[in-house]
PDB file of C-alpha atoms in Angstrom:
ATOM      1  CA  MET A   1       3.295 -10.020  41.551  1.00 62.00           C
ATOM      2  CA  ILE A   2       3.572  -6.640  39.821  1.00 65.00           C
ATOM      3  CA  THR A   3       2.144  -3.796  41.888  1.00 61.00           C
ATOM      4  CA  ASN A   4       3.755  -0.803  40.133  1.00 68.00           C
ATOM      5  CA  LEU A   5       4.785  -0.879  36.481  1.00 73.00           C
ATOM      6  CA  SER A   6       8.398   0.046  35.798  1.00 78.00           C
ATOM      7  CA  ASN A   7      10.080   0.678  32.450  1.00 79.00           C
ATOM      8  CA  VAL A   8      11.545  -2.831  32.716  1.00 77.00           C
ATOM      9  CA  ASP A   9       8.071  -4.298  33.197  1.00 81.00           C
ATOM     10  CA  LEU A  10       6.786  -2.435  30.151  1.00 86.00           C
ATOM     11  CA  LYS A  11       9.663  -3.808  28.070  1.00 89.00           C
ATOM     12  CA  LEU A  12       8.892  -7.348  29.233  1.00 90.00           C
ATOM     13  CA  LEU A  13       5.204  -6.894  28.453  1.00 91.00           C
ATOM     14  CA  ARG A  14       6.027  -5.697  24.933  1.00 90.00           C
ATOM     15  CA  VAL A  15       8.152  -8.806  24.402  1.00 91.00           C
ATOM     16  CA  PHE A  16       5.240 -10.950  25.569  1.00 92.00           C
ATOM     17  CA  VAL A  17       2.803  -9.209  23.158  1.00 91.00           C
ATOM     18  CA  ALA A  18       5.209  -9.655  20.240  1.00 89.00           C
ATOM     19  CA  VAL A  19       5.623 -13.366  21.003  1.00 90.00           C
ATOM     20  CA  ALA A  20       1.870 -13.857  21.434  1.00 90.00           C
ATOM     21  CA  GLU A  21       1.083 -12.100  18.146  1.00 88.00           C
ATOM     22  CA  ALA A  22       3.801 -14.033  16.299  1.00 87.00           C
ATOM     23  CA  ARG A  23       2.508 -17.278  17.874  1.00 88.00           C
ATOM     24  CA  GLY A  24       5.917 -18.351  19.065  1.00 88.00           C
ATOM     25  CA  VAL A  25       9.326 -17.349  20.400  1.00 88.00           C
ATOM     26  CA  SER A  26      11.211 -18.219  17.224  1.00 87.00           C
ATOM     27  CA  ALA A  27       8.728 -16.366  14.994  1.00 87.00           C
ATOM     28  CA  ALA A  28       9.100 -13.184  17.100  1.00 87.00           C
ATOM     29  CA  GLN A  29      12.888 -12.908  16.699  1.00 87.00           C
ATOM     30  CA  ASP A  30      12.831 -10.593  13.662  1.00 83.00           C
ATOM     31  CA  ALA A  31      10.172  -8.283  15.081  1.00 80.00           C
ATOM     32  CA  LEU A  32      12.038  -7.963  18.405  1.00 85.00           C
ATOM     33  CA  THR A  33      15.567  -8.093  16.934  1.00 86.00           C
ATOM     34  CA  MET A  34      16.446 -10.501  19.744  1.00 88.00           C
ATOM     35  CA  ASN A  35      17.665 -14.074  19.696  1.00 90.00           C
ATOM     36  CA  GLN A  36      15.502 -16.917  20.904  1.00 89.00           C
ATOM     37  CA  SER A  37      17.397 -17.392  24.162  1.00 90.00           C
ATOM     38  CA  THR A  38      17.009 -13.730  25.163  1.00 91.00           C
ATOM     39  CA  ILE A  39      13.287 -13.733  24.387  1.00 91.00           C
ATOM     40  CA  SER A  40      12.764 -16.889  26.464  1.00 90.00           C
ATOM     41  CA  THR A  41      14.661 -15.308  29.358  1.00 92.00           C
ATOM     42  CA  HIS A  42      12.466 -12.190  29.177  1.00 91.00           C
ATOM     43  CA  LEU A  43       9.296 -14.287  29.188  1.00 91.00           C
ATOM     44  CA  SER A  44      10.490 -16.303  32.181  1.00 91.00           C
ATOM     45  CA  THR A  45      11.365 -13.101  34.051  1.00 92.00           C
ATOM     46  CA  LEU A  46       7.918 -11.670  33.323  1.00 90.00           C
ATOM     47  CA  GLU A  47       6.180 -14.843  34.482  1.00 90.00           C
ATOM     48  CA  THR A  48       8.199 -14.740  37.707  1.00 91.00           C
ATOM     49  CA  ARG A  49       7.237 -11.087  38.221  1.00 88.00           C
ATOM     50  CA  LEU A  50       3.562 -11.871  37.593  1.00 89.00           C
ATOM     51  CA  GLY A  51       3.460 -15.093  39.545  1.00 91.00           C
ATOM     52  CA  PHE A  52       1.762 -17.209  36.870  1.00 91.00           C
ATOM     53  CA  ARG A  53       2.405 -18.940  33.562  1.00 92.00           C
ATOM     54  CA  LEU A  54       1.612 -16.942  30.409  1.00 92.00           C
ATOM     55  CA  CYS A  55       2.162 -19.557  27.714  1.00 89.00           C
ATOM     56  CA  GLN A  56       3.134 -23.111  26.960  1.00 87.00           C
ATOM     57  CA  ARG A  57       6.207 -23.238  24.751  1.00 81.00           C
ATOM     58  CA  GLY A  58       8.404 -26.068  23.641  1.00 75.00           C
ATOM     59  CA  ARG A  59       8.445 -28.986  21.224  1.00 75.00           C
ATOM     60  CA  SER A  60       4.673 -29.366  21.441  1.00 74.00           C
ATOM     61  CA  GLY A  61       4.244 -25.831  20.071  1.00 81.00           C
ATOM     62  CA  PHE A  62       3.166 -22.464  21.427  1.00 86.00           C
ATOM     63  CA  GLN A  63      -0.108 -21.770  23.194  1.00 89.00           C
ATOM     64  CA  LEU A  64      -1.258 -19.041  25.552  1.00 91.00           C
ATOM     65  CA  THR A  65      -2.661 -20.127  28.896  1.00 92.00           C
ATOM     66  CA  PRO A  66      -6.100 -18.750  29.888  1.00 92.00           C
ATOM     67  CA  LYS A  67      -4.327 -16.184  32.075  1.00 92.00           C
ATOM     68  CA  GLY A  68      -1.997 -15.422  29.172  1.00 92.00           C
ATOM     69  CA  GLU A  69      -5.000 -14.682  26.948  1.00 93.00           C
ATOM     70  CA  ARG A  70      -6.360 -12.244  29.542  1.00 93.00           C
ATOM     71  CA  MET A  71      -2.944 -10.651  30.000  1.00 91.00           C
ATOM     72  CA  LEU A  72      -2.593 -10.181  26.204  1.00 92.00           C
ATOM     73  CA  SER A  73      -5.915  -8.341  26.117  1.00 92.00           C
ATOM     74  CA  ALA A  74      -4.879  -6.189  29.087  1.00 91.00           C
ATOM     75  CA  CYS A  75      -1.527  -5.370  27.442  1.00 91.00           C
ATOM     76  CA  ARG A  76      -3.214  -4.266  24.235  1.00 89.00           C
ATOM     77  CA  THR A  77      -5.542  -2.012  26.230  1.00 90.00           C
ATOM     78  CA  LEU A  78      -2.558  -0.567  28.093  1.00 88.00           C
ATOM     79  CA  PHE A  79      -0.464   0.104  25.007  1.00 83.00           C
ATOM     80  CA  ASN A  80      -3.404   1.566  23.077  1.00 80.00           C
ATOM     81  CA  ALA A  81      -4.085   3.926  25.990  1.00 81.00           C
ATOM     82  CA  THR A  82      -0.425   4.936  26.084  1.00 77.00           C
ATOM     83  CA  ARG A  83      -0.435   5.618  22.353  1.00 72.00           C
ATOM     84  CA  ASP A  84      -3.673   7.625  22.615  1.00 71.00           C
ATOM     85  CA  PHE A  85      -2.208   9.678  25.461  1.00 76.00           C
ATOM     86  CA  THR A  86       0.877  10.481  23.374  1.00 68.00           C
ATOM     87  CA  ARG A  87      -1.239  11.490  20.390  1.00 64.00           C
ATOM     88  CA  VAL A  88      -3.489  13.748  22.467  1.00 70.00           C
ATOM     89  CA  SER A  89      -0.544  15.467  24.134  1.00 63.00           C
ATOM     90  CA  GLN A  90       1.146  16.006  20.762  1.00 57.00           C
ATOM     91  CA  SER A  91      -2.084  17.300  19.221  1.00 61.00           C
ATOM     92  CA  LEU A  92      -2.564  19.789  22.066  1.00 61.00           C
ATOM     93  CA  ASN A  93       0.970  20.945  21.378  1.00 60.00           C
ATOM     94  CA  GLY A  94       0.095  21.585  17.716  1.00 66.00           C
ATOM     95  CA  MET A  95       1.986  18.553  16.433  1.00 77.00           C
ATOM     96  CA  LEU A  96       0.582  16.159  13.823  1.00 85.00           C
ATOM     97  CA  SER A  97       0.733  12.630  15.180  1.00 81.00           C
ATOM     98  CA  GLY A  98      -0.540   9.082  14.782  1.00 84.00           C
ATOM     99  CA  ASP A  99      -0.387   6.633  11.886  1.00 89.00           C
ATOM    100  CA  LEU A 100      -1.343   7.164   8.249  1.00 93.00           C
ATOM    101  CA  LEU A 101      -2.278   3.976   6.398  1.00 94.00           C
ATOM    102  CA  ILE A 102      -1.971   4.412   2.636  1.00 96.00           C
ATOM    103  CA  GLY A 103      -2.864   2.048  -0.208  1.00 95.00           C
ATOM    104  CA  LEU A 104      -1.223   2.674  -3.593  1.00 94.00           C
ATOM    105  CA  VAL A 105      -1.537   1.107  -7.000  1.00 91.00           C
ATOM    106  CA  ASP A 106       1.821  -0.175  -8.178  1.00 89.00           C
ATOM    107  CA  ASN A 107       4.556   1.756  -9.996  1.00 87.00           C
ATOM    108  CA  LEU A 108       3.574   5.302  -9.097  1.00 90.00           C
ATOM    109  CA  VAL A 109       7.291   5.691  -8.476  1.00 90.00           C
ATOM    110  CA  SER A 110       7.908   6.226 -12.209  1.00 90.00           C
ATOM    111  CA  LEU A 111       5.404   9.093 -12.534  1.00 91.00           C
ATOM    112  CA  PRO A 112       7.183  12.175 -13.909  1.00 90.00           C
ATOM    113  CA  GLY A 113       8.213  14.494 -11.128  1.00 90.00           C
ATOM    114  CA  LEU A 114       7.753  11.803  -8.432  1.00 91.00           C
ATOM    115  CA  PRO A 115       4.659  13.572  -7.009  1.00 94.00           C
ATOM    116  CA  PHE A 116       3.982  11.065  -4.219  1.00 94.00           C
ATOM    117  CA  SER A 117       7.601  11.162  -3.060  1.00 94.00           C
ATOM    118  CA  GLN A 118       7.555  14.975  -3.227  1.00 94.00           C
ATOM    119  CA  ALA A 119       4.409  15.074  -1.089  1.00 95.00           C
ATOM    120  CA  ILE A 120       5.969  12.808   1.541  1.00 95.00           C
ATOM    121  CA  ARG A 121       9.090  14.973   1.645  1.00 95.00           C
ATOM    122  CA  GLN A 122       6.999  18.132   2.059  1.00 94.00           C
ATOM    123  CA  PHE A 123       4.878  16.489   4.759  1.00 94.00           C
ATOM    124  CA  ARG A 124       7.932  15.361   6.729  1.00 93.00           C
ATOM    125  CA  ARG A 125       9.032  19.002   6.975  1.00 92.00           C
ATOM    126  CA  ARG A 126       5.906  19.795   8.965  1.00 92.00           C
ATOM    127  CA  ARG A 127       5.819  19.712  12.749  1.00 88.00           C
ATOM    128  CA  GLN A 128       4.820  16.088  13.032  1.00 87.00           C
ATOM    129  CA  ASP A 129       5.476  12.674  14.497  1.00 86.00           C
ATOM    130  CA  VAL A 130       3.483  10.578  12.037  1.00 90.00           C
ATOM    131  CA  GLN A 131       4.298   7.012  11.057  1.00 90.00           C
ATOM    132  CA  PHE A 132       3.472   6.027   7.482  1.00 93.00           C
ATOM    133  CA  GLN A 133       2.332   2.535   6.594  1.00 92.00           C
ATOM    134  CA  CYS A 134       2.211   2.093   2.814  1.00 94.00           C
ATOM    135  CA  ARG A 135       1.116  -0.978   0.895  1.00 92.00           C
ATOM    136  CA  ILE A 136       0.660  -1.805  -2.788  1.00 92.00           C
ATOM    137  CA  CYS A 137      -2.951  -2.791  -3.559  1.00 89.00           C
ATOM    138  CA  SER A 138      -5.335  -3.170  -6.464  1.00 87.00           C
ATOM    139  CA  PRO A 139      -8.033  -0.467  -6.650  1.00 89.00           C
ATOM    140  CA  ALA A 140     -10.629  -2.915  -5.298  1.00 88.00           C
ATOM    141  CA  GLU A 141      -8.364  -3.719  -2.334  1.00 91.00           C
ATOM    142  CA  ILE A 142      -7.888   0.005  -1.691  1.00 93.00           C
ATOM    143  CA  GLU A 143     -11.627   0.635  -1.622  1.00 93.00           C
ATOM    144  CA  GLN A 144     -12.253  -2.352   0.631  1.00 93.00           C
ATOM    145  CA  GLY A 145      -9.475  -1.261   2.959  1.00 93.00           C
ATOM    146  CA  LEU A 146     -11.027   2.193   3.273  1.00 94.00           C
ATOM    147  CA  LEU A 147     -14.486   0.768   3.915  1.00 93.00           C
ATOM    148  CA  ASN A 148     -13.059  -1.563   6.578  1.00 90.00           C
ATOM    149  CA  GLN A 149     -11.080   1.334   8.121  1.00 89.00           C
ATOM    150  CA  GLN A 150      -7.832  -0.486   7.435  1.00 90.00           C
ATOM    151  CA  LEU A 151      -6.644   2.406   5.232  1.00 93.00           C
ATOM    152  CA  ASP A 152      -6.856   6.173   5.602  1.00 95.00           C
ATOM    153  CA  LEU A 153      -6.031   7.076   1.992  1.00 97.00           C
ATOM    154  CA  GLY A 154      -5.946   5.370  -1.385  1.00 96.00           C
ATOM    155  CA  ILE A 155      -4.273   6.454  -4.624  1.00 96.00           C
ATOM    156  CA  GLY A 156      -5.200   4.715  -7.855  1.00 92.00           C
ATOM    157  CA  TYR A 157      -7.553   4.287 -10.810  1.00 86.00           C
ATOM    158  CA  PHE A 158     -11.213   3.876  -9.983  1.00 87.00           C
ATOM    159  CA  GLY A 159     -13.502   3.222 -12.961  1.00 77.00           C
ATOM    160  CA  GLN A 160     -16.688   2.726 -10.964  1.00 80.00           C
ATOM    161  CA  GLN A 161     -16.720   4.968  -7.923  1.00 87.00           C
ATOM    162  CA  LEU A 162     -18.483   3.862  -4.751  1.00 92.00           C
ATOM    163  CA  ASN A 163     -21.061   6.127  -3.130  1.00 93.00           C
ATOM    164  CA  GLU A 164     -19.600   5.335   0.300  1.00 95.00           C
ATOM    165  CA  LEU A 165     -16.239   6.957  -0.540  1.00 96.00           C
ATOM    166  CA  VAL A 166     -15.019  10.347  -1.753  1.00 96.00           C
ATOM    167  CA  TYR A 167     -12.772  10.558  -4.838  1.00 95.00           C
ATOM    168  CA  HIS A 168     -10.579  13.568  -5.614  1.00 94.00           C
ATOM    169  CA  PRO A 169      -8.941  13.767  -9.089  1.00 94.00           C
ATOM    170  CA  TRP A 170      -5.190  14.054  -8.611  1.00 94.00           C
ATOM    171  CA  CYS A 171      -3.229  13.620 -11.845  1.00 92.00           C
ATOM    172  CA  GLN A 172      -3.428  11.907 -15.218  1.00 90.00           C
ATOM    173  CA  GLU A 173      -1.093   9.542 -16.993  1.00 89.00           C
ATOM    174  CA  SER A 174      -0.903   8.534 -20.630  1.00 91.00           C
ATOM    175  CA  GLN A 175      -1.621   4.864 -21.398  1.00 91.00           C
ATOM    176  CA  ALA A 176      -0.381   3.313 -24.642  1.00 94.00           C
ATOM    177  CA  ILE A 177      -0.327  -0.102 -26.336  1.00 95.00           C
ATOM    178  CA  TYR A 178       2.930  -2.078 -26.233  1.00 97.00           C
ATOM    179  CA  CYS A 179       4.306  -5.321 -27.602  1.00 97.00           C
ATOM    180  CA  GLY A 180       7.514  -7.132 -26.690  1.00 97.00           C
ATOM    181  CA  SER A 181      10.519  -7.515 -28.999  1.00 97.00           C
ATOM    182  CA  GLU A 182       9.581 -11.165 -29.691  1.00 96.00           C
ATOM    183  CA  HIS A 183       6.047 -10.311 -30.828  1.00 97.00           C
ATOM    184  CA  PRO A 184       5.257 -10.612 -34.579  1.00 96.00           C
ATOM    185  CA  LEU A 185       4.138  -6.949 -34.704  1.00 96.00           C
ATOM    186  CA  PHE A 186       7.388  -5.627 -33.243  1.00 96.00           C
ATOM    187  CA  ASN A 187       9.260  -5.507 -36.564  1.00 94.00           C
ATOM    188  CA  LEU A 188       6.389  -4.064 -38.595  1.00 94.00           C
ATOM    189  CA  ASP A 189       6.796  -0.350 -39.310  1.00 89.00           C
ATOM    190  CA  ALA A 190       3.139   0.533 -38.781  1.00 89.00           C
ATOM    191  CA  PRO A 191       0.778  -2.305 -37.819  1.00 93.00           C
ATOM    192  CA  ASN A 192      -2.772  -1.394 -38.798  1.00 92.00           C
ATOM    193  CA  HIS A 193      -5.765  -1.114 -36.511  1.00 89.00           C
ATOM    194  CA  ALA A 194      -7.073  -4.587 -37.370  1.00 91.00           C
ATOM    195  CA  GLN A 195      -3.720  -6.288 -36.696  1.00 93.00           C
ATOM    196  CA  ILE A 196      -3.501  -4.647 -33.288  1.00 93.00           C
ATOM    197  CA  GLU A 197      -7.121  -5.299 -32.365  1.00 91.00           C
ATOM    198  CA  ASN A 198      -7.022  -8.965 -33.386  1.00 92.00           C
ATOM    199  CA  ALA A 199      -3.779  -9.841 -31.572  1.00 94.00           C
ATOM    200  CA  ARG A 200      -3.766 -11.715 -28.272  1.00 95.00           C
ATOM    201  CA  TRP A 201      -4.070  -9.245 -25.375  1.00 94.00           C
ATOM    202  CA  VAL A 202      -3.508  -9.103 -21.639  1.00 93.00           C
ATOM    203  CA  LYS A 203      -6.392  -7.429 -19.864  1.00 85.00           C
ATOM    204  CA  ARG A 204      -5.938  -5.210 -16.818  1.00 79.00           C
ATOM    205  CA  GLY A 205      -8.290  -6.764 -14.274  1.00 73.00           C
ATOM    206  CA  TYR A 206      -9.030  -3.535 -12.434  1.00 63.00           C
ATOM    207  CA  LEU A 207      -9.002  -0.844 -15.147  1.00 56.00           C
ATOM    208  CA  LEU A 208     -11.979  -0.512 -17.457  1.00 52.00           C
ATOM    209  CA  ALA A 209      -9.752   0.305 -20.401  1.00 45.00           C
ATOM    210  CA  GLN A 210     -12.389  -0.856 -22.838  1.00 47.00           C
ATOM    211  CA  GLN A 211     -14.484   2.139 -21.775  1.00 51.00           C
ATOM    212  CA  LEU A 212     -11.595   4.565 -22.248  1.00 58.00           C
ATOM    213  CA  CYS A 213      -9.407   3.518 -25.150  1.00 66.00           C
ATOM    214  CA  PRO A 214     -10.190   3.866 -28.858  1.00 73.00           C
ATOM    215  CA  ILE A 215      -9.814   0.149 -29.557  1.00 78.00           C
ATOM    216  CA  ALA A 216     -11.871  -2.910 -28.667  1.00 78.00           C
ATOM    217  CA  PRO A 217      -9.660  -6.044 -28.438  1.00 83.00           C
ATOM    218  CA  LEU A 218     -11.550  -9.313 -28.706  1.00 81.00           C
ATOM    219  CA  ASN A 219      -8.848 -11.854 -27.882  1.00 87.00           C
ATOM    220  CA  PHE A 220      -7.921 -11.560 -24.210  1.00 89.00           C
ATOM    221  CA  GLY A 221      -5.566 -14.435 -23.421  1.00 90.00           C
ATOM    222  CA  ALA A 222      -4.492 -13.301 -19.948  1.00 92.00           C
ATOM    223  CA  MET A 223      -5.527 -11.047 -17.094  1.00 90.00           C
ATOM    224  CA  ALA A 224      -3.324  -9.151 -14.625  1.00 89.00           C
ATOM    225  CA  TYR A 225      -4.034  -6.913 -11.644  1.00 84.00           C
ATOM    226  CA  HIS A 226      -0.701  -5.098 -11.376  1.00 86.00           C
ATOM    227  CA  MET A 227       1.236  -3.230 -14.046  1.00 89.00           C
ATOM    228  CA  GLU A 228       4.381  -5.223 -13.362  1.00 92.00           C
ATOM    229  CA  SER A 229       2.458  -8.396 -14.212  1.00 93.00           C
ATOM    230  CA  VAL A 230       1.198  -6.783 -17.423  1.00 94.00           C
ATOM    231  CA  ALA A 231       4.787  -5.864 -18.306  1.00 96.00           C
ATOM    232  CA  HIS A 232       5.974  -9.449 -17.748  1.00 97.00           C
ATOM    233  CA  LEU A 233       3.319 -10.777 -20.123  1.00 97.00           C
ATOM    234  CA  ILE A 234       4.076  -8.147 -22.779  1.00 97.00           C
ATOM    235  CA  LEU A 235       7.814  -8.843 -22.542  1.00 97.00           C
ATOM    236  CA  SER A 236       7.109 -12.532 -23.192  1.00 97.00           C
ATOM    237  CA  GLY A 237       6.275 -11.571 -26.762  1.00 96.00           C
ATOM    238  CA  GLU A 238       2.909 -13.334 -26.574  1.00 96.00           C
ATOM    239  CA  TYR A 239       0.578 -10.467 -25.663  1.00 96.00           C
ATOM    240  CA  LEU A 240      -0.235  -6.839 -26.362  1.00 96.00           C
ATOM    241  CA  GLY A 241      -1.313  -4.630 -23.510  1.00 93.00           C
ATOM    242  CA  TYR A 242      -1.759  -1.123 -22.216  1.00 92.00           C
ATOM    243  CA  LEU A 243       0.889   0.351 -19.914  1.00 93.00           C
ATOM    244  CA  PRO A 244       1.535   3.894 -18.669  1.00 93.00           C
ATOM    245  CA  THR A 245       4.059   5.493 -21.002  1.00 94.00           C
ATOM    246  CA  HIS A 246       6.274   6.594 -18.082  1.00 94.00           C
ATOM    247  CA  PHE A 247       6.407   3.007 -16.812  1.00 95.00           C
ATOM    248  CA  ALA A 248       7.084   1.368 -20.203  1.00 96.00           C
ATOM    249  CA  SER A 249       9.763   3.872 -21.296  1.00 95.00           C
ATOM    250  CA  ARG A 250      12.642   1.895 -19.704  1.00 95.00           C
ATOM    251  CA  TRP A 251      11.953  -1.159 -21.884  1.00 97.00           C
ATOM    252  CA  VAL A 252      11.330   0.941 -24.984  1.00 97.00           C
ATOM    253  CA  GLU A 253      14.760   2.551 -24.509  1.00 97.00           C
ATOM    254  CA  GLN A 254      16.324  -0.926 -24.194  1.00 97.00           C
ATOM    255  CA  GLY A 255      14.648  -2.132 -27.387  1.00 97.00           C
ATOM    256  CA  LEU A 256      12.579  -4.703 -25.484  1.00 98.00           C
ATOM    257  CA  MET A 257       9.182  -3.052 -26.095  1.00 98.00           C
ATOM    258  CA  LYS A 258       7.594  -1.005 -28.813  1.00 97.00           C
ATOM    259  CA  GLN A 259       4.586   1.308 -28.690  1.00 96.00           C
ATOM    260  CA  LEU A 260       1.904   0.472 -31.244  1.00 95.00           C
ATOM    261  CA  GLY A 261      -0.757   2.642 -32.819  1.00 91.00           C
ATOM    262  CA  GLY A 262       0.769   5.982 -32.012  1.00 88.00           C
ATOM    263  CA  GLN A 263      -1.076   8.801 -30.319  1.00 89.00           C
ATOM    264  CA  SER A 264      -4.409   7.835 -31.861  1.00 88.00           C
ATOM    265  CA  LEU A 265      -4.600   4.685 -29.712  1.00 91.00           C
ATOM    266  CA  THR A 266      -3.447   6.228 -26.418  1.00 91.00           C
ATOM    267  CA  TYR A 267      -5.784   7.461 -23.691  1.00 89.00           C
ATOM    268  CA  GLN A 268      -5.537   9.414 -20.455  1.00 89.00           C
ATOM    269  CA  ALA A 269      -6.144   7.528 -17.199  1.00 86.00           C
ATOM    270  CA  GLN A 270      -7.194   9.481 -14.117  1.00 89.00           C
ATOM    271  CA  LEU A 271      -5.386   8.845 -10.843  1.00 92.00           C
ATOM    272  CA  SER A 272      -7.483   9.831  -7.842  1.00 94.00           C
ATOM    273  CA  LEU A 273      -7.076  10.283  -4.106  1.00 96.00           C
ATOM    274  CA  VAL A 274      -9.846   8.428  -2.278  1.00 96.00           C
ATOM    275  CA  VAL A 275     -10.867   8.807   1.362  1.00 96.00           C
ATOM    276  CA  ARG A 276     -13.838   8.144   3.594  1.00 95.00           C
ATOM    277  CA  PRO A 277     -16.425  10.939   3.781  1.00 94.00           C
ATOM    278  CA  GLY A 278     -16.352  13.441   6.611  1.00 91.00           C
ATOM    279  CA  GLU A 279     -13.728  15.749   8.070  1.00 88.00           C
ATOM    280  CA  PRO A 280     -10.319  14.019   7.793  1.00 90.00           C
ATOM    281  CA  LYS A 281      -8.009  13.858  10.786  1.00 89.00           C
ATOM    282  CA  ARG A 282      -5.430  16.632  10.862  1.00 89.00           C
ATOM    283  CA  SER A 283      -2.523  14.523   9.653  1.00 91.00           C
ATOM    284  CA  LEU A 284      -4.508  13.223   6.669  1.00 93.00           C
ATOM    285  CA  ALA A 285      -5.742  16.712   5.764  1.00 92.00           C
ATOM    286  CA  ALA A 286      -2.140  17.940   5.769  1.00 93.00           C
ATOM    287  CA  LEU A 287      -0.978  15.078   3.545  1.00 95.00           C
ATOM    288  CA  LEU A 288      -3.849  15.670   1.111  1.00 95.00           C
ATOM    289  CA  ALA A 289      -2.803  19.307   0.819  1.00 94.00           C
ATOM    290  CA  ASP A 290       0.803  18.251   0.147  1.00 95.00           C
ATOM    291  CA  LEU A 291      -0.358  15.757  -2.499  1.00 95.00           C
ATOM    292  CA  ALA A 292      -2.317  18.526  -4.211  1.00 94.00           C
ATOM    293  CA  ASP A 293       0.773  20.762  -4.143  1.00 93.00           C
ATOM    294  CA  SER A 294       2.905  18.004  -5.671  1.00 92.00           C
ATOM    295  CA  VAL A 295       0.996  18.070  -8.978  1.00 86.00           C
ATOM    296  CA  PRO A 296       1.106  21.229 -11.128  1.00 77.00           C
ATOM    297  CA  HIS A 297      -2.323  22.743 -11.847  1.00 63.00           C
ATOM    298  CA  CYS A 298      -4.017  20.366  -9.368  1.00 60.00           C
ATOM    299  CA  SER A 299      -6.797  22.388  -7.767  1.00 50.00           C
ATOM    300  CA  THR A 300      -8.495  19.542  -5.881  1.00 53.00           C
ATOM    301  CA  LEU A 301      -8.332  19.726  -2.062  1.00 56.00           C
ATOM    302  CA  ARG A 302      -7.098  23.328  -2.102  1.00 50.00           C
TER     303      ARG A 302
END
């Protein structure tokens, strides 16, 4: 029976939580960077220290015992309290702390000047102990993640803005029409408006391009929710589609894509920073300021 928690006990409890959340000893190996034998030994040691069985494990599969379920809940409470204590102590010391959960649309990495990367670098120079968790999402997934409090910040295109969220314009990118080298229009010097409009297109599922661009395609043969997917379909030679010019430039330089329609058929897409309403936590406010600084002439959030 454990009467006073030691550092060894805390380590064993963390192993138990990792195994319980992974639903098995084998599945927890990567998260714990331990082999299966070591994990099993740690669990057995913990069960001996506690005086009861935490889980059933073996050929029949993994299952927590009723006491194991209660212990898992108690461990989560303990570790959350420990994390909250650390954050409070760091905050009182003037240090930014905690986690920042960020959802991004794909391929911001090719934006000129790397503004998101610049903002992260500037933020990391602050007095902070913040852990970033970044994931690639569609705009709809970003908004849902913010509403569900699974994200703190989203960066993307948002054609129809929700009243429950706050959108700050960040930067713009130029979107142009492209075809692949195998497409019939690739070798034409200057395809006309009708040829471009009547070709088979890939539609961006999340961007209301039809409300922004000076062309109204009628033949949508595919739909994609990430720019990389759009690029794959364009490179097949079967579809036309809009891509950010900074993203498409690599294939243009290789002779695998060609821009169609020139400047007259391009449009500017607005990238925005989106958050929940209210005063942001200190770490998020600092990152928003760094994101504003990363884009020349960006006055939002200053």
